[in-house]
Amino acid sequence: MSVSSSSLPSAEIVARLRAAGCVFAEDEAELLVSTAATADALAAMLERRVAGEPLEHVLGWASFCGLRVHVEPGVFVPRPRTEFLVDRAVALAREVPGRPVVLDMCCGTGAMGAAVAAGLAGRVELHAADLDPAAVRCARRNLPAAHVYQGDLYDPLPPSLQGRVDILITSPPYVPSESVALLPPEARLHEPRFALDGGEDGLDVVRRVIAAAPFWLTPGGRLLVETSQNQAAATAEAVRSAGLLPRITTSPEYDATTVIGTLARPTP
């Protein structure tokens, strides 16, 4: 159900959003009106957005790879650039015979896992893990058919998964600590710092994810890590140091960089 009429005229909603600095005020007004169940709900949502809360937190969902992903306030919002990693993961998973095993590490809302599963038409054994209880709560709504675990990186995973993962996808925090203050207020003030801050050079969590990945990948399995263009070389070196064959892929369209590491198959 959505609001068919409101005590706040559409022009007024657009004007208030524009005055608050919303670049796509018309689009946001349409989303708010179509999502709100009542006029009172619409007024409350508008106040939250004008106050600077991320649109996705206000709506309760984010659009990602054509999916509507459940998002709660205070949880990291999936970024459009991450769709590039999903595209690469789906293409690689399609090369796996049978039903590929996919692990979404640092899964947040589970948006990446959900999009990969959709891209494979559900032909996947999907697992996901995150440290944040709120993010895991979202992921369990977005990934009803998956196994979603809460804990520090690989710690909560079942031992039976070790050595079975065909595709390991991850978008860990990779913003250098000193750069967090430069992020837009929507991220800096409304998303958890631990989902953004990657330490001094931004790669503290990235290195931990990469270092343990070979123990979970099956021979020939792939690790896909989202990073920035400036951090790509260091990320690729971490992949190489972990014993994986690295490859850097970039997309000007998405303004995105993904480092892919492949676990070599044993020599006959």
mmCIF file with all atom_site columns, C-alpha atoms in Angstrom, residues 51-251:
data_model
loop_
_atom_site.group_PDB
_atom_site.id
_atom_site.type_symbol
_atom_site.label_atom_id
_atom_site.label_alt_id
_atom_site.label_comp_id
_atom_site.label_asym_id
_atom_site.label_entity_id
_atom_site.label_seq_id
_atom_site.pdbx_PDB_ins_code
_atom_site.Cartn_x
_atom_site.Cartn_y
_atom_site.Cartn_z
_atom_site.occupancy
_atom_site.B_iso_or_equiv
_atom_site.pdbx_formal_charge
_atom_site.auth_seq_id
_atom_site.auth_comp_id
_atom_site.auth_asym_id
_atom_site.auth_atom_id
_atom_site.pdbx_PDB_model_num
ATOM 1   C CA . ALA A 1 51  ? 17.255 15.760  8.670   1.00 0.00 ? 51  ALA A CA 1
ATOM 2   C CA . GLY A 1 52  ? 19.929 13.917  6.689   1.00 0.00 ? 52  GLY A CA 1
ATOM 3   C CA . GLU A 1 53  ? 19.126 10.256  7.263   1.00 0.00 ? 53  GLU A CA 1
ATOM 4   C CA . PRO A 1 54  ? 20.055 8.091   4.241   1.00 0.00 ? 54  PRO A CA 1
ATOM 5   C CA . LEU A 1 55  ? 17.148 7.578   1.870   1.00 0.00 ? 55  LEU A CA 1
ATOM 6   C CA . GLU A 1 56  ? 17.527 3.793   2.083   1.00 0.00 ? 56  GLU A CA 1
ATOM 7   C CA . HIS A 1 57  ? 17.210 3.865   5.877   1.00 0.00 ? 57  HIS A CA 1
ATOM 8   C CA . VAL A 1 58  ? 14.092 6.000   5.574   1.00 0.00 ? 58  VAL A CA 1
ATOM 9   C CA . LEU A 1 59  ? 12.510 3.752   2.944   1.00 0.00 ? 59  LEU A CA 1
ATOM 10  C CA . GLY A 1 60  ? 13.559 0.554   4.670   1.00 0.00 ? 60  GLY A CA 1
ATOM 11  C CA . TRP A 1 61  ? 15.041 -0.832  1.473   1.00 0.00 ? 61  TRP A CA 1
ATOM 12  C CA . ALA A 1 62  ? 17.744 -0.254  -1.129  1.00 0.00 ? 62  ALA A CA 1
ATOM 13  C CA . SER A 1 63  ? 17.735 -0.983  -4.842  1.00 0.00 ? 63  SER A CA 1
ATOM 14  C CA . PHE A 1 64  ? 20.640 -3.277  -5.761  1.00 0.00 ? 64  PHE A CA 1
ATOM 15  C CA . CYS A 1 65  ? 21.088 -5.247  -8.981  1.00 0.00 ? 65  CYS A CA 1
ATOM 16  C CA . GLY A 1 66  ? 17.373 -4.881  -9.660  1.00 0.00 ? 66  GLY A CA 1
ATOM 17  C CA . LEU A 1 67  ? 16.452 -6.279  -6.241  1.00 0.00 ? 67  LEU A CA 1
ATOM 18  C CA . ARG A 1 68  ? 14.729 -4.523  -3.338  1.00 0.00 ? 68  ARG A CA 1
ATOM 19  C CA . VAL A 1 69  ? 17.032 -5.239  -0.385  1.00 0.00 ? 69  VAL A CA 1
ATOM 20  C CA . HIS A 1 70  ? 15.790 -4.781  3.198   1.00 0.00 ? 70  HIS A CA 1
ATOM 21  C CA . VAL A 1 71  ? 17.869 -2.193  5.081   1.00 0.00 ? 71  VAL A CA 1
ATOM 22  C CA . GLU A 1 72  ? 17.484 -1.101  8.698   1.00 0.00 ? 72  GLU A CA 1
ATOM 23  C CA . PRO A 1 73  ? 18.623 2.212   10.209  1.00 0.00 ? 73  PRO A CA 1
ATOM 24  C CA . GLY A 1 74  ? 22.240 2.084   11.310  1.00 0.00 ? 74  GLY A CA 1
ATOM 25  C CA . VAL A 1 75  ? 23.212 -0.610  8.807   1.00 0.00 ? 75  VAL A CA 1
ATOM 26  C CA . PHE A 1 76  ? 25.651 -0.171  5.928   1.00 0.00 ? 76  PHE A CA 1
ATOM 27  C CA . VAL A 1 77  ? 23.802 0.617   2.694   1.00 0.00 ? 77  VAL A CA 1
ATOM 28  C CA . PRO A 1 78  ? 24.874 -1.446  -0.361  1.00 0.00 ? 78  PRO A CA 1
ATOM 29  C CA . ARG A 1 79  ? 26.618 0.724   -2.963  1.00 0.00 ? 79  ARG A CA 1
ATOM 30  C CA . PRO A 1 80  ? 25.890 0.685   -6.710  1.00 0.00 ? 80  PRO A CA 1
ATOM 31  C CA . ARG A 1 81  ? 29.592 0.177   -7.507  1.00 0.00 ? 81  ARG A CA 1
ATOM 32  C CA . THR A 1 82  ? 29.458 -3.219  -5.802  1.00 0.00 ? 82  THR A CA 1
ATOM 33  C CA . GLU A 1 83  ? 27.235 -4.432  -8.633  1.00 0.00 ? 83  GLU A CA 1
ATOM 34  C CA . PHE A 1 84  ? 30.452 -4.797  -10.662 1.00 0.00 ? 84  PHE A CA 1
ATOM 35  C CA . LEU A 1 85  ? 31.759 -7.426  -8.235  1.00 0.00 ? 85  LEU A CA 1
ATOM 36  C CA . VAL A 1 86  ? 28.421 -9.224  -8.428  1.00 0.00 ? 86  VAL A CA 1
ATOM 37  C CA . ASP A 1 87  ? 28.598 -9.310  -12.224 1.00 0.00 ? 87  ASP A CA 1
ATOM 38  C CA . ARG A 1 88  ? 32.095 -10.858 -12.069 1.00 0.00 ? 88  ARG A CA 1
ATOM 39  C CA . ALA A 1 89  ? 31.015 -13.366 -9.414  1.00 0.00 ? 89  ALA A CA 1
ATOM 40  C CA . VAL A 1 90  ? 27.986 -14.538 -11.375 1.00 0.00 ? 90  VAL A CA 1
ATOM 41  C CA . ALA A 1 91  ? 30.061 -15.008 -14.530 1.00 0.00 ? 91  ALA A CA 1
ATOM 42  C CA . LEU A 1 92  ? 32.662 -17.075 -12.654 1.00 0.00 ? 92  LEU A CA 1
ATOM 43  C CA . ALA A 1 93  ? 30.042 -19.097 -10.768 1.00 0.00 ? 93  ALA A CA 1
ATOM 44  C CA . ARG A 1 94  ? 28.448 -20.096 -14.058 1.00 0.00 ? 94  ARG A CA 1
ATOM 45  C CA . GLU A 1 95  ? 31.705 -21.862 -14.951 1.00 0.00 ? 95  GLU A CA 1
ATOM 46  C CA . VAL A 1 96  ? 31.337 -24.160 -11.931 1.00 0.00 ? 96  VAL A CA 1
ATOM 47  C CA . PRO A 1 97  ? 29.722 -27.522 -12.733 1.00 0.00 ? 97  PRO A CA 1
ATOM 48  C CA . GLY A 1 98  ? 26.610 -28.341 -10.765 1.00 0.00 ? 98  GLY A CA 1
ATOM 49  C CA . ARG A 1 99  ? 25.588 -26.146 -7.840  1.00 0.00 ? 99  ARG A CA 1
ATOM 50  C CA . PRO A 1 100 ? 28.353 -23.710 -6.845  1.00 0.00 ? 100 PRO A CA 1
ATOM 51  C CA . VAL A 1 101 ? 29.058 -22.959 -3.189  1.00 0.00 ? 101 VAL A CA 1
ATOM 52  C CA . VAL A 1 102 ? 29.152 -19.183 -2.623  1.00 0.00 ? 102 VAL A CA 1
ATOM 53  C CA . LEU A 1 103 ? 30.286 -17.415 0.556   1.00 0.00 ? 103 LEU A CA 1
ATOM 54  C CA . ASP A 1 104 ? 29.426 -13.739 1.131   1.00 0.00 ? 104 ASP A CA 1
ATOM 55  C CA . MET A 1 105 ? 31.962 -12.594 3.747   1.00 0.00 ? 105 MET A CA 1
ATOM 56  C CA . CYS A 1 106 ? 31.350 -9.279  5.578   1.00 0.00 ? 106 CYS A CA 1
ATOM 57  C CA . CYS A 1 107 ? 27.913 -9.634  4.019   1.00 0.00 ? 107 CYS A CA 1
ATOM 58  C CA . GLY A 1 108 ? 26.175 -6.626  5.597   1.00 0.00 ? 108 GLY A CA 1
ATOM 59  C CA . THR A 1 109 ? 22.566 -6.774  4.430   1.00 0.00 ? 109 THR A CA 1
ATOM 60  C CA . GLY A 1 110 ? 23.353 -9.786  2.251   1.00 0.00 ? 110 GLY A CA 1
ATOM 61  C CA . ALA A 1 111 ? 22.812 -7.728  -0.886  1.00 0.00 ? 111 ALA A CA 1
ATOM 62  C CA . MET A 1 112 ? 25.739 -9.262  -2.771  1.00 0.00 ? 112 MET A CA 1
ATOM 63  C CA . GLY A 1 113 ? 24.729 -12.806 -1.907  1.00 0.00 ? 113 GLY A CA 1
ATOM 64  C CA . ALA A 1 114 ? 21.122 -12.135 -2.853  1.00 0.00 ? 114 ALA A CA 1
ATOM 65  C CA . ALA A 1 115 ? 22.157 -10.657 -6.201  1.00 0.00 ? 115 ALA A CA 1
ATOM 66  C CA . VAL A 1 116 ? 24.521 -13.529 -6.998  1.00 0.00 ? 116 VAL A CA 1
ATOM 67  C CA . ALA A 1 117 ? 21.794 -16.057 -6.150  1.00 0.00 ? 117 ALA A CA 1
ATOM 68  C CA . ALA A 1 118 ? 19.350 -14.172 -8.383  1.00 0.00 ? 118 ALA A CA 1
ATOM 69  C CA . GLY A 1 119 ? 21.911 -14.097 -11.191 1.00 0.00 ? 119 GLY A CA 1
ATOM 70  C CA . LEU A 1 120 ? 22.262 -17.867 -10.911 1.00 0.00 ? 120 LEU A CA 1
ATOM 71  C CA . ALA A 1 121 ? 18.482 -18.365 -10.783 1.00 0.00 ? 121 ALA A CA 1
ATOM 72  C CA . GLY A 1 122 ? 18.817 -19.894 -7.328  1.00 0.00 ? 122 GLY A CA 1
ATOM 73  C CA . ARG A 1 123 ? 21.248 -22.591 -8.479  1.00 0.00 ? 123 ARG A CA 1
ATOM 74  C CA . VAL A 1 124 ? 23.605 -22.017 -5.574  1.00 0.00 ? 124 VAL A CA 1
ATOM 75  C CA . GLU A 1 125 ? 24.486 -23.131 -2.074  1.00 0.00 ? 125 GLU A CA 1
ATOM 76  C CA . LEU A 1 126 ? 24.779 -19.758 -0.343  1.00 0.00 ? 126 LEU A CA 1
ATOM 77  C CA . HIS A 1 127 ? 26.462 -18.886 2.952   1.00 0.00 ? 127 HIS A CA 1
ATOM 78  C CA . ALA A 1 128 ? 26.966 -15.423 4.471   1.00 0.00 ? 128 ALA A CA 1
ATOM 79  C CA . ALA A 1 129 ? 28.621 -13.977 7.569   1.00 0.00 ? 129 ALA A CA 1
ATOM 80  C CA . ASP A 1 130 ? 28.956 -10.634 9.308   1.00 0.00 ? 130 ASP A CA 1
ATOM 81  C CA . LEU A 1 131 ? 30.006 -9.277  12.702  1.00 0.00 ? 131 LEU A CA 1
ATOM 82  C CA . ASP A 1 132 ? 27.131 -6.792  13.085  1.00 0.00 ? 132 ASP A CA 1
ATOM 83  C CA . PRO A 1 133 ? 23.941 -8.227  14.662  1.00 0.00 ? 133 PRO A CA 1
ATOM 84  C CA . ALA A 1 134 ? 21.750 -5.633  12.885  1.00 0.00 ? 134 ALA A CA 1
ATOM 85  C CA . ALA A 1 135 ? 23.311 -6.462  9.523   1.00 0.00 ? 135 ALA A CA 1
ATOM 86  C CA . VAL A 1 136 ? 22.843 -10.193 10.139  1.00 0.00 ? 136 VAL A CA 1
ATOM 87  C CA . ARG A 1 137 ? 19.202 -9.542  10.997  1.00 0.00 ? 137 ARG A CA 1
ATOM 88  C CA . CYS A 1 138 ? 18.780 -7.830  7.607   1.00 0.00 ? 138 CYS A CA 1
ATOM 89  C CA . ALA A 1 139 ? 20.714 -10.564 5.807   1.00 0.00 ? 139 ALA A CA 1
ATOM 90  C CA . ARG A 1 140 ? 18.462 -13.242 7.242   1.00 0.00 ? 140 ARG A CA 1
ATOM 91  C CA . ARG A 1 141 ? 15.478 -11.407 5.738   1.00 0.00 ? 141 ARG A CA 1
ATOM 92  C CA . ASN A 1 142 ? 17.197 -10.894 2.382   1.00 0.00 ? 142 ASN A CA 1
ATOM 93  C CA . LEU A 1 143 ? 18.646 -14.423 2.229   1.00 0.00 ? 143 LEU A CA 1
ATOM 94  C CA . PRO A 1 144 ? 15.873 -16.682 3.524   1.00 0.00 ? 144 PRO A CA 1
ATOM 95  C CA . ALA A 1 145 ? 17.260 -19.742 1.768   1.00 0.00 ? 145 ALA A CA 1
ATOM 96  C CA . ALA A 1 146 ? 20.865 -19.157 2.853   1.00 0.00 ? 146 ALA A CA 1
ATOM 97  C CA . HIS A 1 147 ? 22.933 -19.999 5.902   1.00 0.00 ? 147 HIS A CA 1
ATOM 98  C CA . VAL A 1 148 ? 23.709 -16.678 7.640   1.00 0.00 ? 148 VAL A CA 1
ATOM 99  C CA . TYR A 1 149 ? 26.210 -16.613 10.503  1.00 0.00 ? 149 TYR A CA 1
ATOM 100 C CA . GLN A 1 150 ? 27.123 -13.904 13.022  1.00 0.00 ? 150 GLN A CA 1
ATOM 101 C CA . GLY A 1 151 ? 30.680 -13.494 14.223  1.00 0.00 ? 151 GLY A CA 1
ATOM 102 C CA . ASP A 1 152 ? 34.177 -12.280 13.370  1.00 0.00 ? 152 ASP A CA 1
ATOM 103 C CA . LEU A 1 153 ? 34.955 -13.169 9.759   1.00 0.00 ? 153 LEU A CA 1
ATOM 104 C CA . TYR A 1 154 ? 35.352 -16.947 9.385   1.00 0.00 ? 154 TYR A CA 1
ATOM 105 C CA . ASP A 1 155 ? 34.968 -17.787 13.099  1.00 0.00 ? 155 ASP A CA 1
ATOM 106 C CA . PRO A 1 156 ? 31.232 -18.652 12.992  1.00 0.00 ? 156 PRO A CA 1
ATOM 107 C CA . LEU A 1 157 ? 31.413 -20.780 9.830   1.00 0.00 ? 157 LEU A CA 1
ATOM 108 C CA . PRO A 1 158 ? 30.859 -24.525 10.160  1.00 0.00 ? 158 PRO A CA 1
ATOM 109 C CA . PRO A 1 159 ? 34.027 -26.613 9.702   1.00 0.00 ? 159 PRO A CA 1
ATOM 110 C CA . SER A 1 160 ? 32.205 -28.604 7.037   1.00 0.00 ? 160 SER A CA 1
ATOM 111 C CA . LEU A 1 161 ? 32.438 -25.587 4.725   1.00 0.00 ? 161 LEU A CA 1
ATOM 112 C CA . GLN A 1 162 ? 36.257 -25.541 4.776   1.00 0.00 ? 162 GLN A CA 1
ATOM 113 C CA . GLY A 1 163 ? 37.728 -26.338 1.360   1.00 0.00 ? 163 GLY A CA 1
ATOM 114 C CA . ARG A 1 164 ? 34.318 -26.330 -0.370  1.00 0.00 ? 164 ARG A CA 1
ATOM 115 C CA . VAL A 1 165 ? 33.786 -22.687 -1.397  1.00 0.00 ? 165 VAL A CA 1
ATOM 116 C CA . ASP A 1 166 ? 33.788 -22.097 -5.151  1.00 0.00 ? 166 ASP A CA 1
ATOM 117 C CA . ILE A 1 167 ? 33.191 -18.327 -5.036  1.00 0.00 ? 167 ILE A CA 1
ATOM 118 C CA . LEU A 1 168 ? 34.092 -16.154 -2.025  1.00 0.00 ? 168 LEU A CA 1
ATOM 119 C CA . ILE A 1 169 ? 32.824 -12.581 -2.378  1.00 0.00 ? 169 ILE A CA 1
ATOM 120 C CA . THR A 1 170 ? 33.649 -9.783  0.025   1.00 0.00 ? 170 THR A CA 1
ATOM 121 C CA . SER A 1 171 ? 33.327 -6.025  0.334   1.00 0.00 ? 171 SER A CA 1
ATOM 122 C CA . PRO A 1 172 ? 35.031 -5.422  3.689   1.00 0.00 ? 172 PRO A CA 1
ATOM 123 C CA . PRO A 1 173 ? 35.659 -1.949  5.116   1.00 0.00 ? 173 PRO A CA 1
ATOM 124 C CA . TYR A 1 174 ? 38.505 -0.400  3.125   1.00 0.00 ? 174 TYR A CA 1
ATOM 125 C CA . VAL A 1 175 ? 38.393 3.327   3.893   1.00 0.00 ? 175 VAL A CA 1
ATOM 126 C CA . PRO A 1 176 ? 41.645 4.503   5.556   1.00 0.00 ? 176 PRO A CA 1
ATOM 127 C CA . SER A 1 177 ? 40.952 5.729   9.096   1.00 0.00 ? 177 SER A CA 1
ATOM 128 C CA . GLU A 1 178 ? 42.005 9.307   8.384   1.00 0.00 ? 178 GLU A CA 1
ATOM 129 C CA . SER A 1 179 ? 39.627 9.435   5.389   1.00 0.00 ? 179 SER A CA 1
ATOM 130 C CA . VAL A 1 180 ? 36.483 8.429   7.275   1.00 0.00 ? 180 VAL A CA 1
ATOM 131 C CA . ALA A 1 181 ? 35.952 12.054  8.315   1.00 0.00 ? 181 ALA A CA 1
ATOM 132 C CA . LEU A 1 182 ? 35.847 13.000  4.618   1.00 0.00 ? 182 LEU A CA 1
ATOM 133 C CA . LEU A 1 183 ? 32.957 10.663  3.793   1.00 0.00 ? 183 LEU A CA 1
ATOM 134 C CA . PRO A 1 184 ? 29.498 12.123  3.078   1.00 0.00 ? 184 PRO A CA 1
ATOM 135 C CA . PRO A 1 185 ? 27.507 12.747  6.280   1.00 0.00 ? 185 PRO A CA 1
ATOM 136 C CA . GLU A 1 186 ? 24.966 10.073  5.295   1.00 0.00 ? 186 GLU A CA 1
ATOM 137 C CA . ALA A 1 187 ? 27.681 7.424   5.639   1.00 0.00 ? 187 ALA A CA 1
ATOM 138 C CA . ARG A 1 188 ? 29.783 9.021   8.366   1.00 0.00 ? 188 ARG A CA 1
ATOM 139 C CA . LEU A 1 189 ? 26.882 9.778   10.719  1.00 0.00 ? 189 LEU A CA 1
ATOM 140 C CA . HIS A 1 190 ? 24.411 6.994   9.980   1.00 0.00 ? 190 HIS A CA 1
ATOM 141 C CA . GLU A 1 191 ? 26.436 3.885   9.161   1.00 0.00 ? 191 GLU A CA 1
ATOM 142 C CA . PRO A 1 192 ? 28.568 1.986   11.706  1.00 0.00 ? 192 PRO A CA 1
ATOM 143 C CA . ARG A 1 193 ? 32.196 3.081   11.666  1.00 0.00 ? 193 ARG A CA 1
ATOM 144 C CA . PHE A 1 194 ? 33.421 -0.521  11.757  1.00 0.00 ? 194 PHE A CA 1
ATOM 145 C CA . ALA A 1 195 ? 31.677 -1.064  8.390   1.00 0.00 ? 195 ALA A CA 1
ATOM 146 C CA . LEU A 1 196 ? 33.717 1.787   6.878   1.00 0.00 ? 196 LEU A CA 1
ATOM 147 C CA . ASP A 1 197 ? 37.056 2.087   8.700   1.00 0.00 ? 197 ASP A CA 1
ATOM 148 C CA . GLY A 1 198 ? 39.712 -0.260  7.355   1.00 0.00 ? 198 GLY A CA 1
ATOM 149 C CA . GLY A 1 199 ? 42.566 0.944   9.526   1.00 0.00 ? 199 GLY A CA 1
ATOM 150 C CA . GLU A 1 200 ? 45.621 3.049   8.737   1.00 0.00 ? 200 GLU A CA 1
ATOM 151 C CA . ASP A 1 201 ? 45.853 2.120   5.052   1.00 0.00 ? 201 ASP A CA 1
ATOM 152 C CA . GLY A 1 202 ? 42.300 0.804   4.757   1.00 0.00 ? 202 GLY A CA 1
ATOM 153 C CA . LEU A 1 203 ? 43.372 -2.820  4.339   1.00 0.00 ? 203 LEU A CA 1
ATOM 154 C CA . ASP A 1 204 ? 43.407 -4.226  7.889   1.00 0.00 ? 204 ASP A CA 1
ATOM 155 C CA . VAL A 1 205 ? 40.219 -6.281  7.468   1.00 0.00 ? 205 VAL A CA 1
ATOM 156 C CA . VAL A 1 206 ? 40.894 -6.915  3.779   1.00 0.00 ? 206 VAL A CA 1
ATOM 157 C CA . ARG A 1 207 ? 44.201 -8.628  4.633   1.00 0.00 ? 207 ARG A CA 1
ATOM 158 C CA . ARG A 1 208 ? 42.545 -10.792 7.288   1.00 0.00 ? 208 ARG A CA 1
ATOM 159 C CA . VAL A 1 209 ? 39.856 -11.913 4.851   1.00 0.00 ? 209 VAL A CA 1
ATOM 160 C CA . ILE A 1 210 ? 42.428 -12.702 2.167   1.00 0.00 ? 210 ILE A CA 1
ATOM 161 C CA . ALA A 1 211 ? 44.878 -14.507 4.452   1.00 0.00 ? 211 ALA A CA 1
ATOM 162 C CA . ALA A 1 212 ? 42.334 -17.121 5.542   1.00 0.00 ? 212 ALA A CA 1
ATOM 163 C CA . ALA A 1 213 ? 40.526 -17.465 2.203   1.00 0.00 ? 213 ALA A CA 1
ATOM 164 C CA . PRO A 1 214 ? 42.670 -20.374 0.879   1.00 0.00 ? 214 PRO A CA 1
ATOM 165 C CA . PHE A 1 215 ? 41.547 -22.590 3.780   1.00 0.00 ? 215 PHE A CA 1
ATOM 166 C CA . TRP A 1 216 ? 37.915 -22.206 2.697   1.00 0.00 ? 216 TRP A CA 1
ATOM 167 C CA . LEU A 1 217 ? 38.253 -22.232 -1.089  1.00 0.00 ? 217 LEU A CA 1
ATOM 168 C CA . THR A 1 218 ? 38.073 -25.402 -3.118  1.00 0.00 ? 218 THR A CA 1
ATOM 169 C CA . PRO A 1 219 ? 40.907 -25.974 -5.637  1.00 0.00 ? 219 PRO A CA 1
ATOM 170 C CA . GLY A 1 220 ? 40.174 -23.654 -8.552  1.00 0.00 ? 220 GLY A CA 1
ATOM 171 C CA . GLY A 1 221 ? 37.944 -21.506 -6.315  1.00 0.00 ? 221 GLY A CA 1
ATOM 172 C CA . ARG A 1 222 ? 37.892 -17.741 -6.661  1.00 0.00 ? 222 ARG A CA 1
ATOM 173 C CA . LEU A 1 223 ? 38.091 -14.920 -4.125  1.00 0.00 ? 223 LEU A CA 1
ATOM 174 C CA . LEU A 1 224 ? 36.616 -11.568 -5.236  1.00 0.00 ? 224 LEU A CA 1
ATOM 175 C CA . VAL A 1 225 ? 37.525 -8.516  -3.138  1.00 0.00 ? 225 VAL A CA 1
ATOM 176 C CA . GLU A 1 226 ? 36.094 -5.040  -3.652  1.00 0.00 ? 226 GLU A CA 1
ATOM 177 C CA . THR A 1 227 ? 38.698 -2.331  -3.172  1.00 0.00 ? 227 THR A CA 1
ATOM 178 C CA . SER A 1 228 ? 39.649 1.098   -4.524  1.00 0.00 ? 228 SER A CA 1
ATOM 179 C CA . GLN A 1 229 ? 41.824 1.796   -7.529  1.00 0.00 ? 229 GLN A CA 1
ATOM 180 C CA . ASN A 1 230 ? 44.534 3.253   -5.268  1.00 0.00 ? 230 ASN A CA 1
ATOM 181 C CA . GLN A 1 231 ? 44.533 0.125   -3.089  1.00 0.00 ? 231 GLN A CA 1
ATOM 182 C CA . ALA A 1 232 ? 44.328 -2.409  -5.902  1.00 0.00 ? 232 ALA A CA 1
ATOM 183 C CA . ALA A 1 233 ? 48.053 -3.140  -6.135  1.00 0.00 ? 233 ALA A CA 1
ATOM 184 C CA . ALA A 1 234 ? 48.407 -3.654  -2.371  1.00 0.00 ? 234 ALA A CA 1
ATOM 185 C CA . THR A 1 235 ? 45.289 -5.825  -2.328  1.00 0.00 ? 235 THR A CA 1
ATOM 186 C CA . ALA A 1 236 ? 46.605 -7.916  -5.214  1.00 0.00 ? 236 ALA A CA 1
ATOM 187 C CA . GLU A 1 237 ? 49.908 -8.363  -3.378  1.00 0.00 ? 237 GLU A CA 1
ATOM 188 C CA . ALA A 1 238 ? 48.035 -9.590  -0.298  1.00 0.00 ? 238 ALA A CA 1
ATOM 189 C CA . VAL A 1 239 ? 46.207 -12.064 -2.546  1.00 0.00 ? 239 VAL A CA 1
ATOM 190 C CA . ARG A 1 240 ? 49.534 -13.261 -3.981  1.00 0.00 ? 240 ARG A CA 1
ATOM 191 C CA . SER A 1 241 ? 51.062 -13.569 -0.508  1.00 0.00 ? 241 SER A CA 1
ATOM 192 C CA . ALA A 1 242 ? 48.155 -15.799 0.522   1.00 0.00 ? 242 ALA A CA 1
ATOM 193 C CA . GLY A 1 243 ? 49.056 -18.204 -2.277  1.00 0.00 ? 243 GLY A CA 1
ATOM 194 C CA . LEU A 1 244 ? 46.373 -17.167 -4.747  1.00 0.00 ? 244 LEU A CA 1
ATOM 195 C CA . LEU A 1 245 ? 46.886 -15.996 -8.319  1.00 0.00 ? 245 LEU A CA 1
ATOM 196 C CA . PRO A 1 246 ? 45.716 -12.338 -8.408  1.00 0.00 ? 246 PRO A CA 1
ATOM 197 C CA . ARG A 1 247 ? 44.012 -10.425 -11.189 1.00 0.00 ? 247 ARG A CA 1
ATOM 198 C CA . ILE A 1 248 ? 42.852 -6.791  -11.005 1.00 0.00 ? 248 ILE A CA 1
ATOM 199 C CA . THR A 1 249 ? 39.609 -5.930  -12.802 1.00 0.00 ? 249 THR A CA 1
ATOM 200 C CA . THR A 1 250 ? 38.136 -2.453  -13.143 1.00 0.00 ? 250 THR A CA 1
ATOM 201 C CA . SER A 1 251 ? 34.973 -0.846  -14.478 1.00 0.00 ? 251 SER A CA 1
#
